[in-house]
Short mmCIF file of C-alpha atoms and ligand atoms in Angstrom, two decimals:
data_model
loop_
_atom_site.label_atom_id
_atom_site.label_comp_id
_atom_site.label_asym_id
_atom_site.label_seq_id
_atom_site.Cartn_x
_atom_site.Cartn_y
_atom_site.Cartn_z
CA MET P 7 -0.64 0.33 -0.02
CA ILE P 8 1.63 3.40 -1.62
CA ASP P 9 0.28 6.45 0.01
CA VAL P 10 -0.09 9.34 -1.92
CA LEU P 11 -1.23 12.54 -3.17
CA THR P 12 -2.74 11.77 -6.56
CA ALA P 13 -5.49 9.56 -8.03
CA LYS P 14 -4.92 7.37 -10.76
CA ALA P 15 -7.39 4.34 -10.22
CA GLU P 16 -10.72 5.20 -9.15
CA LEU P 17 -11.46 6.83 -5.68
CA TYR P 18 -13.83 6.10 -3.86
CA LYS P 19 -15.27 7.94 -0.39
CA ASN P 20 -15.92 7.39 3.37
CA LEU P 21 -19.52 7.49 4.26
CA ILE P 22 -20.51 10.25 6.58
CA ALA P 23 -24.00 11.27 7.16
CA GLY P 24 -25.36 9.71 3.91
CA GLU P 25 -22.57 11.78 1.97
CA TRP P 26 -19.79 10.29 0.40
CA ILE P 27 -17.29 12.45 1.03
CA THR P 28 -12.74 12.61 1.03
CA ALA P 29 -10.66 12.96 4.45
CA THR P 30 -9.64 15.65 5.68
CA SER P 31 -6.31 15.17 6.08
CA GLY P 32 -6.80 15.11 2.00
CA LYS P 33 -4.93 11.68 1.75
CA THR P 34 -5.33 8.75 -0.16
CA PHE P 35 -4.00 5.03 -0.36
CA GLN P 36 -4.21 2.48 -2.67
CA SER P 37 -5.27 -1.07 -2.43
CA THR P 38 -3.56 -3.42 -5.28
CA ASN P 39 -4.38 -6.73 -6.82
CA PRO P 40 -1.79 -9.51 -5.02
CA ALA P 41 -1.67 -12.10 -7.67
CA ASN P 42 0.10 -8.30 -9.64
CA LYS P 43 1.55 -6.29 -7.57
CA ALA P 44 1.16 -3.53 -10.14
CA GLU P 45 -2.75 -3.56 -10.81
CA VAL P 46 -3.99 -0.25 -8.57
CA VAL P 47 -7.74 -2.02 -7.63
CA GLY P 48 -9.05 1.13 -5.93
CA GLU P 49 -7.90 4.50 -4.29
CA PHE P 50 -9.05 5.59 -0.58
CA GLN P 51 -9.73 8.17 2.03
CA ALA P 52 -7.06 7.97 4.58
CA SER P 53 -8.94 9.63 7.45
CA ASN P 54 -7.86 10.96 10.76
CA GLU P 55 -8.75 10.95 14.22
CA GLU P 56 -11.35 14.33 12.98
CA ASP P 57 -12.49 12.29 10.34
CA VAL P 58 -13.69 9.40 13.14
CA LYS P 59 -14.17 11.83 15.79
CA ARG P 60 -17.49 13.29 12.84
CA ALA P 61 -18.15 9.86 12.12
CA ILE P 62 -19.05 8.81 15.63
CA GLU P 63 -20.67 12.14 16.18
CA VAL P 64 -22.60 11.65 13.39
CA ALA P 65 -23.56 8.19 14.24
CA ASP P 66 -24.69 8.52 18.37
CA LYS P 67 -27.24 11.37 16.95
CA SER P 68 -28.43 9.15 14.25
CA PHE P 69 -28.76 6.30 17.35
CA PRO P 70 -32.23 7.60 18.87
CA SER P 71 -34.26 7.54 16.05
CA TRP P 72 -32.44 4.42 14.81
CA ALA P 73 -33.36 2.37 17.85
CA SER P 74 -37.22 3.65 17.99
CA THR P 75 -36.60 3.19 13.85
CA PRO P 76 -40.01 0.12 14.05
CA PRO P 77 -38.30 -3.92 13.39
CA SER P 78 -39.88 -4.49 10.70
CA LYS P 79 -38.61 -1.26 8.50
CA LYS P 80 -35.15 -2.04 9.95
CA ALA P 81 -35.40 -5.16 9.18
CA ALA P 82 -37.20 -4.84 5.13
CA ILE P 83 -33.78 -2.45 4.33
CA LEU P 84 -31.18 -5.70 5.11
CA ASN P 85 -32.76 -7.79 2.55
CA LYS P 86 -32.62 -4.81 0.17
CA ALA P 87 -29.40 -4.80 0.89
CA ALA P 88 -29.31 -8.38 0.81
CA ASP P 89 -30.80 -8.37 -3.13
CA LEU P 90 -28.76 -5.80 -4.15
CA LEU P 91 -25.99 -8.07 -2.73
CA GLU P 92 -26.75 -11.11 -4.83
CA GLU P 93 -27.61 -8.71 -8.00
CA GLY P 94 -24.23 -7.94 -8.48
CA VAL P 95 -22.67 -10.94 -7.05
CA GLU P 96 -20.89 -11.20 -10.02
CA LYS P 97 -19.24 -8.11 -10.29
CA LEU P 98 -18.90 -7.96 -6.23
CA ALA P 99 -16.83 -11.77 -6.47
CA ASP P 100 -14.23 -10.26 -9.24
CA GLU P 101 -13.58 -7.14 -7.39
CA LEU P 102 -13.62 -9.71 -4.14
CA THR P 103 -10.59 -11.82 -6.40
CA ARG P 104 -8.51 -8.91 -7.58
CA GLU P 105 -8.44 -7.27 -4.16
CA GLU P 106 -7.81 -10.86 -1.35
CA GLY P 107 -6.40 -12.81 -4.14
CA LYS P 108 -8.24 -15.23 -3.20
CA PRO P 109 -9.98 -18.21 -6.11
CA ILE P 110 -13.10 -16.72 -8.36
CA GLY P 111 -15.74 -19.39 -6.74
CA GLY P 112 -15.09 -18.91 -3.01
CA SER P 113 -15.05 -14.80 -3.28
CA ARG P 114 -18.91 -15.54 -4.68
CA LYS P 115 -19.57 -17.45 -1.98
CA GLU P 116 -18.61 -15.32 0.16
CA VAL P 117 -20.43 -12.03 -0.98
CA LEU P 118 -23.70 -14.43 -2.14
CA ARG P 119 -23.49 -15.71 2.38
CA SER P 120 -23.05 -11.80 3.12
CA ALA P 121 -26.32 -11.40 1.16
CA GLN P 122 -27.65 -14.81 3.88
CA THR P 123 -26.43 -12.73 6.95
CA LEU P 124 -28.61 -9.80 6.00
CA ARG P 125 -31.41 -11.74 5.81
CA TYR P 126 -30.81 -14.54 8.19
CA TYR P 127 -30.39 -11.11 10.99
CA ALA P 128 -33.99 -9.78 9.62
CA VAL P 129 -36.03 -12.38 10.43
CA GLU P 130 -33.85 -13.88 13.53
CA GLY P 131 -33.27 -10.18 15.21
CA GLN P 132 -36.90 -9.25 14.54
CA SER P 133 -38.48 -12.07 17.39
CA PHE P 134 -35.13 -11.22 20.05
CA THR P 135 -36.59 -10.63 22.94
CA GLY P 136 -36.32 -10.09 26.97
CA GLU P 137 -37.99 -12.75 29.08
CA THR P 138 -40.89 -12.51 31.62
CA PHE P 139 -39.98 -13.97 35.03
CA PRO P 140 -42.48 -16.68 37.23
CA GLN P 141 -42.94 -14.61 40.75
CA ASP P 142 -44.67 -15.35 43.84
CA ASP P 143 -46.20 -11.19 43.68
CA PRO P 144 -49.48 -12.05 41.85
CA ASN P 145 -49.90 -8.20 40.93
CA MET P 146 -46.82 -7.60 39.97
CA LYS P 147 -44.98 -7.95 36.42
CA VAL P 148 -41.18 -8.94 36.16
CA SER P 149 -39.53 -9.18 32.80
CA THR P 150 -36.36 -7.80 31.12
CA GLU P 151 -36.75 -5.25 28.03
CA LEU P 152 -33.62 -6.03 25.08
CA GLU P 153 -32.00 -2.38 24.40
CA PRO P 154 -29.65 -1.50 21.97
CA LEU P 155 -26.40 0.15 23.58
CA GLY P 156 -25.56 3.05 20.92
CA VAL P 157 -22.77 3.93 18.58
CA VAL P 158 -21.49 0.42 17.83
CA THR P 159 -18.16 0.48 16.01
CA VAL P 160 -17.04 -2.31 13.60
CA ILE P 161 -13.07 -2.56 12.61
CA THR P 162 -12.21 -6.11 10.60
CA PRO P 163 -9.92 -7.71 8.93
CA TRP P 164 -8.73 -8.95 4.34
CA ASN P 165 -9.78 -12.82 4.69
CA PHE P 166 -13.12 -12.56 4.50
CA PRO P 167 -13.56 -8.47 3.90
CA ILE P 168 -17.39 -9.16 3.05
CA SER P 169 -18.84 -12.02 5.51
CA ILE P 170 -17.19 -10.53 8.62
CA PRO P 171 -18.35 -7.23 8.52
CA ALA P 172 -21.59 -8.55 7.48
CA ARG P 173 -21.85 -10.52 10.08
CA LYS P 174 -21.41 -7.94 12.94
CA ILE P 175 -23.19 -5.14 10.91
CA ALA P 176 -26.55 -6.96 10.36
CA PRO P 177 -27.02 -7.83 14.17
CA ALA P 178 -25.87 -3.92 15.62
CA LEU P 179 -27.92 -2.43 12.85
CA ILE P 180 -30.97 -5.15 13.34
CA THR P 181 -31.36 -4.43 17.60
CA GLY P 182 -31.14 -0.85 16.84
CA ASN P 183 -27.11 0.54 17.40
CA THR P 184 -25.27 2.94 15.23
CA VAL P 185 -22.22 1.82 13.34
CA VAL P 186 -18.81 3.39 12.54
CA PHE P 187 -17.13 0.63 10.12
CA LYS P 188 -13.32 1.11 9.63
CA PRO P 189 -12.35 -1.71 6.94
CA SER P 190 -8.87 -3.90 6.57
CA SER P 191 -6.63 -0.80 4.20
CA GLU P 192 -5.51 -4.28 2.04
CA THR P 193 -9.56 -4.84 1.26
CA PRO P 194 -11.43 -2.02 1.87
CA LEU P 195 -13.26 -1.67 -1.86
CA ILE P 196 -15.57 -4.58 -0.65
CA ALA P 197 -16.54 -3.47 2.18
CA TYR P 198 -16.84 -0.49 0.17
CA ARG P 199 -19.74 -2.28 -1.83
CA LEU P 200 -21.64 -3.97 1.55
CA VAL P 201 -21.78 -0.10 3.36
CA GLU P 202 -23.35 1.20 -0.51
CA ALA P 203 -26.41 -1.24 -0.40
CA LEU P 204 -26.99 -0.97 2.86
CA HIS P 205 -26.70 2.34 2.07
CA GLU P 206 -28.76 1.93 -1.51
CA ALA P 207 -31.06 -0.12 0.03
CA GLY P 208 -32.66 3.32 2.08
CA LEU P 209 -30.42 3.34 5.11
CA PRO P 210 -31.10 6.75 7.12
CA GLU P 211 -28.07 9.22 7.23
CA GLY P 212 -25.71 8.74 9.72
CA VAL P 213 -26.60 5.24 10.82
CA LEU P 214 -24.10 2.93 8.77
CA ASN P 215 -20.81 5.49 8.85
CA PHE P 216 -17.32 4.31 6.54
CA VAL P 217 -14.64 5.97 7.51
CA THR P 218 -11.35 3.88 5.66
CA GLY P 219 -7.14 4.58 6.95
CA HIS P 220 -4.35 3.48 8.24
CA SER P 221 -4.38 1.64 12.11
CA LYS P 222 -2.28 3.59 13.62
CA ASP P 223 -3.26 6.98 12.54
CA ILE P 224 -7.66 5.97 13.69
CA GLY P 225 -7.22 3.06 15.39
CA ASP P 226 -7.29 4.68 18.93
CA SER P 227 -10.01 7.40 17.81
CA LEU P 228 -11.89 4.33 16.75
CA VAL P 229 -12.39 3.08 19.65
CA THR P 230 -11.65 5.71 22.91
CA HIS P 231 -14.36 7.71 22.04
CA PRO P 232 -16.84 7.79 25.02
CA ALA P 233 -19.93 8.01 22.43
CA VAL P 234 -18.91 4.46 21.60
CA LYS P 235 -20.66 1.82 23.64
CA ALA P 236 -19.65 -0.86 22.44
CA VAL P 237 -16.18 -2.46 20.24
CA THR P 238 -16.86 -4.97 17.81
CA PHE P 239 -13.21 -6.74 16.27
CA THR P 240 -12.18 -9.20 13.90
CA GLY P 241 -8.14 -9.79 13.99
CA SER P 242 -5.01 -10.44 14.65
CA THR P 243 -4.28 -11.19 19.09
CA GLY P 244 -2.48 -8.38 19.02
CA ALA P 245 -4.67 -5.31 18.17
CA GLY P 246 -7.15 -7.01 19.95
CA GLU P 247 -5.29 -7.01 23.21
CA HIS P 248 -4.76 -2.94 22.38
CA ILE P 249 -7.65 -2.50 22.24
CA HIS P 250 -9.03 -4.66 25.75
CA ARG P 251 -7.07 -2.61 27.32
CA ASN P 252 -7.49 0.70 26.00
CA VAL P 253 -11.38 1.07 26.14
CA SER P 254 -13.39 2.77 28.74
CA LEU P 255 -14.89 -0.01 31.20
CA GLU P 256 -17.58 1.24 29.98
CA THR P 257 -17.20 0.36 26.42
CA ARG P 258 -17.82 -3.10 25.70
CA THR P 259 -15.39 -5.79 23.91
CA GLN P 260 -16.29 -8.75 20.67
CA MET P 261 -12.57 -9.81 20.31
CA GLU P 262 -12.57 -12.02 17.60
CA LEU P 263 -8.70 -13.03 17.13
CA GLY P 264 -5.50 -15.82 16.13
CA GLY P 265 -5.31 -19.17 16.20
CA LYS P 266 -3.41 -22.54 15.61
CA ASN P 267 -6.55 -24.59 14.86
CA PRO P 268 -4.75 -28.50 16.18
CA ILE P 269 -6.57 -31.92 13.74
CA ILE P 270 -6.19 -34.48 15.66
CA VAL P 271 -5.61 -38.10 13.54
CA MET P 272 -5.90 -41.30 15.83
CA ASP P 273 -4.24 -44.85 14.65
CA ASP P 274 -8.08 -45.86 13.47
CA ALA P 275 -8.70 -42.99 11.28
CA ASP P 276 -9.07 -43.09 7.70
CA VAL P 277 -5.86 -41.94 6.61
CA GLU P 278 -6.97 -39.87 3.58
CA LEU P 279 -10.16 -38.92 4.54
CA ALA P 280 -7.37 -37.72 7.58
CA ALA P 281 -5.14 -35.24 4.30
CA GLN P 282 -7.88 -34.61 2.90
CA LEU P 283 -9.66 -32.61 5.75
CA THR P 284 -5.83 -31.59 6.88
CA VAL P 285 -5.59 -30.35 3.01
CA ASN P 286 -9.00 -28.70 3.10
CA GLY P 287 -8.71 -27.07 6.11
CA GLY P 288 -4.76 -26.07 5.96
CA TYR P 289 -4.39 -24.38 2.60
CA SER P 290 -8.22 -22.94 1.67
CA LEU P 291 -8.13 -20.00 1.45
CA THR P 292 -3.94 -19.90 1.13
CA GLY P 293 -3.60 -20.64 4.81
CA GLN P 294 -5.51 -17.46 5.89
CA ALA P 295 -8.72 -18.70 7.77
CA CYS P 296 -8.28 -17.72 11.14
CA THR P 297 -10.12 -21.72 12.18
CA GLY P 298 -7.48 -23.22 9.00
CA THR P 299 -5.37 -26.22 9.64
CA SER P 300 -1.43 -24.96 11.62
CA ARG P 301 -0.56 -27.92 12.83
CA VAL P 302 -1.41 -32.05 12.76
CA ILE P 303 -0.84 -34.13 15.36
CA VAL P 304 -0.80 -37.92 14.84
CA MET P 305 -0.78 -41.38 16.21
CA LYS P 306 3.38 -43.38 15.60
CA GLU P 307 1.05 -45.70 13.94
CA VAL P 308 -0.61 -43.92 11.51
CA LYS P 309 1.59 -41.49 10.81
CA ASP P 310 3.71 -42.60 7.47
CA LYS P 311 0.70 -43.77 6.21
CA TYR P 312 -0.38 -41.11 6.79
CA LEU P 313 2.23 -38.17 5.53
CA GLU P 314 2.10 -39.95 2.45
CA ALA P 315 -1.54 -39.49 1.41
CA LEU P 316 -0.51 -35.38 2.64
CA VAL P 317 2.45 -34.91 0.45
CA GLU P 318 0.10 -36.41 -2.16
CA LYS P 319 -2.48 -34.24 -2.05
CA THR P 320 -0.26 -31.32 -1.29
CA LYS P 321 1.32 -31.81 -4.86
CA ALA P 322 -2.11 -31.87 -6.78
CA LEU P 323 -2.85 -28.12 -6.26
CA LYS P 324 -2.94 -25.56 -8.28
CA ILE P 325 -1.31 -23.31 -7.44
CA GLY P 326 -2.50 -19.95 -9.99
CA ASN P 327 -3.99 -16.32 -9.56
CA GLY P 328 -7.90 -16.59 -8.08
CA PHE P 329 -9.47 -15.76 -11.65
CA GLU P 330 -7.80 -19.71 -13.00
CA GLN P 331 -9.76 -23.08 -13.40
CA GLY P 332 -9.32 -25.38 -10.34
CA VAL P 333 -6.61 -23.03 -8.19
CA THR P 334 -6.36 -23.66 -4.65
CA ILE P 335 -3.44 -22.11 -3.39
CA CYS P 336 -3.59 -18.29 -4.82
CA PRO P 337 -1.16 -15.05 -4.25
CA LEU P 338 -0.90 -14.36 -0.52
CA ALA P 339 -3.00 -11.32 0.21
CA SER P 340 -0.10 -9.15 1.18
CA GLU P 341 3.59 -8.69 0.39
CA LYS P 342 3.14 -8.71 4.67
CA GLN P 343 1.50 -11.85 4.67
CA LEU P 344 4.35 -13.04 1.89
CA ASN P 345 7.04 -11.89 4.43
CA ASN P 346 5.48 -13.28 6.71
CA VAL P 347 5.29 -16.30 5.95
CA LEU P 348 8.51 -16.94 4.79
CA ASN P 349 9.73 -15.65 7.70
CA TYR P 350 8.04 -18.16 9.51
CA ILE P 351 9.43 -21.24 6.94
CA GLY P 352 12.69 -19.82 7.71
CA ILE P 353 12.54 -20.31 11.40
CA GLY P 354 10.82 -23.63 10.99
CA LYS P 355 14.39 -25.17 9.30
CA GLU P 356 16.28 -22.60 11.48
CA GLU P 357 15.05 -24.74 14.73
CA GLY P 358 15.46 -28.39 13.24
CA ALA P 359 12.13 -29.57 11.40
CA THR P 360 11.80 -31.23 8.20
CA LEU P 361 10.58 -29.85 5.10
CA VAL P 362 8.81 -32.51 3.74
CA TYR P 363 7.19 -30.81 0.71
CA GLY P 364 7.16 -27.03 -0.26
CA GLY P 365 8.87 -23.63 1.07
CA GLU P 366 9.83 -21.53 -1.99
CA HIS P 367 8.46 -18.75 -2.78
CA LEU P 368 7.16 -19.24 -5.74
CA THR P 369 8.75 -16.07 -8.50
CA ASP P 370 8.57 -17.70 -12.68
CA GLY P 371 6.39 -16.29 -15.13
CA ASP P 372 3.82 -14.42 -13.53
CA PHE P 373 3.69 -15.25 -10.04
CA GLU P 374 7.03 -13.33 -10.41
CA LYS P 375 4.17 -10.72 -10.10
CA GLY P 376 2.05 -11.36 -7.05
CA PHE P 377 2.95 -12.99 -3.72
CA TYR P 378 3.53 -16.65 -4.58
CA VAL P 379 4.90 -19.32 -1.82
CA GLN P 380 4.03 -23.65 -2.09
CA PRO P 381 1.62 -25.32 0.01
CA THR P 382 5.16 -26.45 2.57
CA ILE P 383 4.85 -29.05 5.34
CA PHE P 384 6.86 -29.58 8.03
CA SER P 385 7.43 -32.86 9.52
CA GLY P 386 9.39 -34.29 12.92
CA VAL P 387 7.75 -30.41 15.12
CA THR P 388 8.05 -31.26 17.90
CA PRO P 389 5.12 -28.84 20.51
CA ASP P 390 7.55 -26.32 21.64
CA MET P 391 8.76 -25.18 18.60
CA THR P 392 8.10 -21.35 17.55
CA ILE P 393 6.46 -22.93 13.89
CA SER P 394 3.20 -24.97 16.70
CA GLN P 395 3.02 -22.45 18.96
CA GLU P 396 2.92 -19.63 17.09
CA GLU P 397 0.15 -18.16 14.46
CA ILE P 398 1.22 -18.18 11.01
CA PHE P 399 -1.57 -17.04 8.84
CA GLY P 400 -0.58 -18.99 5.68
CA PRO P 401 0.20 -22.32 4.23
CA VAL P 402 2.20 -24.68 6.11
CA ILE P 403 1.55 -27.39 8.30
CA SER P 404 3.32 -28.26 11.07
CA VAL P 405 2.77 -31.97 11.84
CA ILE P 406 4.21 -33.61 15.14
CA GLU P 407 3.74 -37.32 16.21
CA VAL P 408 2.35 -38.17 19.79
CA GLU P 409 2.48 -41.74 21.13
CA ASN P 410 -1.48 -42.32 22.40
CA TYR P 411 -4.22 -39.15 22.56
CA GLU P 412 -3.14 -38.19 26.23
CA GLU P 413 -0.44 -37.18 25.01
CA ALA P 414 -2.37 -35.75 21.91
CA ILE P 415 -4.81 -33.54 23.97
CA SER P 416 -1.70 -32.27 26.00
CA VAL P 417 0.16 -30.78 23.22
CA ALA P 418 -2.87 -30.13 21.51
CA ASN P 419 -4.43 -27.39 24.82
CA GLY P 420 -0.73 -26.48 24.55
CA VAL P 421 -0.51 -23.20 22.96
CA LYS P 422 -2.14 -19.42 24.33
CA TYR P 423 -4.98 -20.04 21.29
CA GLY P 424 -8.34 -21.96 21.73
CA LEU P 425 -10.14 -20.73 19.21
CA SER P 426 -11.37 -24.68 16.58
CA ALA P 427 -10.10 -27.77 16.48
CA ALA P 428 -11.15 -31.25 14.96
CA ILE P 429 -10.11 -35.16 15.71
CA VAL P 430 -9.96 -37.67 12.69
CA THR P 431 -11.45 -41.02 14.31
CA ASN P 432 -14.17 -43.63 14.80
CA ASN P 433 -13.73 -44.66 17.77
CA LEU P 434 -17.58 -42.26 19.30
CA LYS P 435 -15.96 -42.55 23.07
CA THR P 436 -12.31 -41.00 21.69
CA ALA P 437 -14.70 -38.32 20.03
CA GLN P 438 -16.81 -38.22 23.14
CA GLN P 439 -13.82 -37.62 25.48
CA PHE P 440 -12.30 -34.51 22.73
CA THR P 441 -14.88 -32.44 22.69
CA LYS P 442 -15.14 -32.38 26.17
CA GLU P 443 -11.31 -31.81 27.81
CA ILE P 444 -10.16 -29.84 23.62
CA LYS P 445 -9.41 -25.95 24.68
CA ALA P 446 -10.93 -24.39 21.63
CA GLY P 447 -14.64 -22.44 20.99
CA THR P 448 -15.07 -24.45 17.96
CA VAL P 449 -14.37 -28.24 17.69
CA LYS P 450 -15.31 -31.06 14.81
CA VAL P 451 -15.01 -34.66 14.40
CA ASN P 452 -14.69 -35.95 11.34
CA ARG P 453 -14.91 -32.59 9.85
CA THR P 454 -12.40 -30.10 9.11
CA THR P 455 -11.24 -27.24 11.06
CA THR P 456 -12.52 -23.73 9.85
CA GLY P 457 -16.56 -23.63 8.48
CA ASN P 458 -18.36 -22.47 10.46
CA LEU P 459 -22.90 -21.36 10.53
CA ILE P 460 -23.91 -18.48 10.11
CA ASN P 461 -27.51 -19.48 12.39
CA ALA P 462 -24.33 -21.29 14.88
CA PRO P 463 -22.36 -18.94 17.49
CA PHE P 464 -19.01 -19.00 16.46
CA GLY P 465 -16.13 -17.55 18.86
CA GLY P 466 -13.15 -18.61 20.47
CA LEU P 467 -11.11 -19.47 24.41
CA LYS P 468 -8.22 -18.11 25.96
CA LYS P 469 -6.74 -16.25 23.46
CA SER P 470 -8.93 -16.11 20.39
CA SER P 471 -11.93 -14.59 21.92
CA THR P 472 -12.68 -11.50 24.53
CA SER P 473 -14.38 -14.28 26.82
CA THR P 474 -17.45 -11.47 26.70
CA PHE P 475 -20.10 -12.95 23.32
CA ARG P 476 -20.17 -14.74 20.09
CA GLU P 477 -20.59 -13.78 17.01
CA SER P 478 -22.80 -15.50 14.67
CA GLY P 479 -26.85 -16.87 15.31
CA ARG P 480 -28.83 -15.90 17.73
CA ALA P 481 -26.12 -14.75 20.02
CA GLY P 482 -24.85 -12.83 17.61
CA LEU P 483 -27.30 -10.56 18.77
CA GLU P 484 -27.08 -11.10 22.64
CA PHE P 485 -23.70 -8.37 22.43
CA PHE P 486 -25.46 -5.39 21.08
CA THR P 487 -27.96 -5.41 23.69
CA GLN P 488 -28.39 -4.93 27.25
CA ILE P 489 -30.91 -5.73 29.56
CA LYS P 490 -33.53 -4.08 31.39
CA THR P 491 -34.62 -5.54 34.00
CA VAL P 492 -38.35 -4.65 35.11
CA TYR P 493 -40.76 -4.57 37.81
CA VAL P 494 -44.71 -3.34 37.36
CA GLY P 495 -46.58 -3.67 40.14
CA TYR P 496 -50.26 -3.51 40.03
P1 LIG U 15 -4.40 -6.86 12.23
O1 LIG U 15 -5.02 -7.04 13.56
O2 LIG U 15 -3.41 -6.65 11.56
O3 LIG U 15 -5.60 -6.10 11.53
C1 LIG U 15 -7.27 -5.99 10.85
C2 LIG U 15 -8.16 -5.01 11.55
O4 LIG U 15 -7.90 -4.30 12.74
C3 LIG U 15 -7.72 -3.92 10.27
O5 LIG U 15 -9.55 -3.34 10.33
C4 LIG U 15 -6.56 -2.80 11.36
O6 LIG U 15 -6.69 -2.14 10.89
C5 LIG U 15 -7.46 -2.96 12.83
N1 LIG U 15 -6.10 -2.62 13.25
C6 LIG U 15 -5.31 -3.07 13.38
N2 LIG U 15 -4.17 -2.94 14.68
C7 LIG U 15 -5.54 -1.62 15.51
C8 LIG U 15 -5.25 -0.45 16.47
N3 LIG U 15 -4.18 -0.72 17.77
N4 LIG U 15 -7.10 -0.31 16.79
C9 LIG U 15 -7.62 -0.04 16.04
N5 LIG U 15 -7.12 -1.27 14.86
C10 LIG U 15 -7.35 -1.46 14.94
O7 LIG U 15 -4.92 -8.64 11.09
P2 LIG U 15 -5.27 -8.26 9.70
O8 LIG U 15 -4.28 -8.14 9.13
O9 LIG U 15 -6.23 -7.57 9.07
O10 LIG U 15 -5.90 -10.52 9.95
C11 LIG U 15 -5.39 -11.79 10.37
C12 LIG U 15 -5.10 -12.05 11.35
O11 LIG U 15 -7.71 -11.79 11.58
C13 LIG U 15 -5.70 -12.92 12.50
O12 LIG U 15 -4.84 -13.20 13.28
C14 LIG U 15 -6.48 -14.39 12.05
O13 LIG U 15 -6.46 -15.28 13.22
C15 LIG U 15 -7.30 -12.89 12.62
N6 LIG U 15 -8.86 -13.25 12.50
C16 LIG U 15 -9.41 -13.51 13.26
C17 LIG U 15 -11.20 -14.29 12.72
C18 LIG U 15 -12.19 -14.79 13.95
O14 LIG U 15 -12.97 -15.02 13.36
N7 LIG U 15 -11.83 -14.97 15.70
C19 LIG U 15 -11.33 -14.19 11.58
C20 LIG U 15 -10.66 -14.04 10.78
C21 LIG U 15 -9.63 -13.33 11.47
#
């Protein structure tokens, strides 16, 4: 990303108080294509604290009237925005692949999932309500009211740059909150399209405000303004911890952070299935999914057979830009991502892990234009190695051999993260024991570590989330409301 003062690519603006406006800084930045770094996808506002302050104040002013807008009217706007996303799916998927790099099929799915999320909350939000409590006084009613919080700041990463914002913004809006949304500076265009759809669907001015810019300039002001009643953030654990420490006692936080997700392969497992689940979970989105499989903990008896199957399936993966038919491994989303992944591959080698496959930065032909790295497998990895402990966020799989289930669960839990975890086994007892003993917010048996439903809660344990509120499903609405308990005597 390059800060520039003059525009060549199309210029996109912030949305504040219902108007598309430039940042007061007069500065912009560019979003580029990770498959072709010379291609500028769009030019965006490099906002400063003044822009953020204005967006928050506008959202605060718009809150009372939006909070009292009938739920059916709010739902109609979400549904209309969903229509617009669905009608525009081809164009939006094309933009998403050019901006983030993922395969075009995955981009289409993500745009449609975002529309589905808006529709889900349009329905679920209309029946989200308080409770009435039985008690002894016949002349009294005790119940809870669920009230919106006020201004909510939404901060999102680049890896699911429209579906993550949709799953935060839709429940925030349907419950009556107003929003200030800052997307990742790697993928502002597709975030802009979501905002555009909601704006065109008839959202009143000031209810959703969109501010682009660098976190070093606006990160703190987005979360510390006294009018901000909640911050919903998805991103790295480091940034999440910084924000969590930074906000006032009165500001609620919901943080969806990093992961180091294991898959345990038991000795009774179908190794072909285990290898396929590892490939699907470890390499989809080129390893850049928060729930991506990054550690395989495999029983000694089946390790060789499993590893052989894993290498064979990895070799068969097609590498290329997201528009090519049948690709799995696409460019990493940015140069920063590329350097990060190459750095961890170097550390893996230095610390004595065996590089079984891949590990190369690809620069031949068209690969030279983008940020490509081979899918990579390390074996002989020990639990204390850096590549066992730290989130790499790339297509790098570490295979750790263990003697038995007890050792496997101890290794699986021996990291600071607890986002998602899986086991491959046909033994019901082992599967059941695993779901109880694994410290992860999402637990899978004979399925990939990746993937979560729109209508089920999602979130992590330990340093993968704040232990506050879940996202997604009905649970996703709870974060955006506060409970008032009302006693009425009559
Ligand atoms: P990141 O933390 O660098 O940035 C995420 C967002 O936060 C961006 O919009 C960024 O500009 C903003 N930001 C960064 N520092 C900030 C600060 N101090 N104050 C305010 N805003 C700040 O993360 P990323 O590189 O965009 O995304 C990758 C990370 O996101 C990985 O760690 C991944 O595991 C995590 N992630 C988690 C989930 C989940 O649901 N748990 C989902 C997707 C990604």
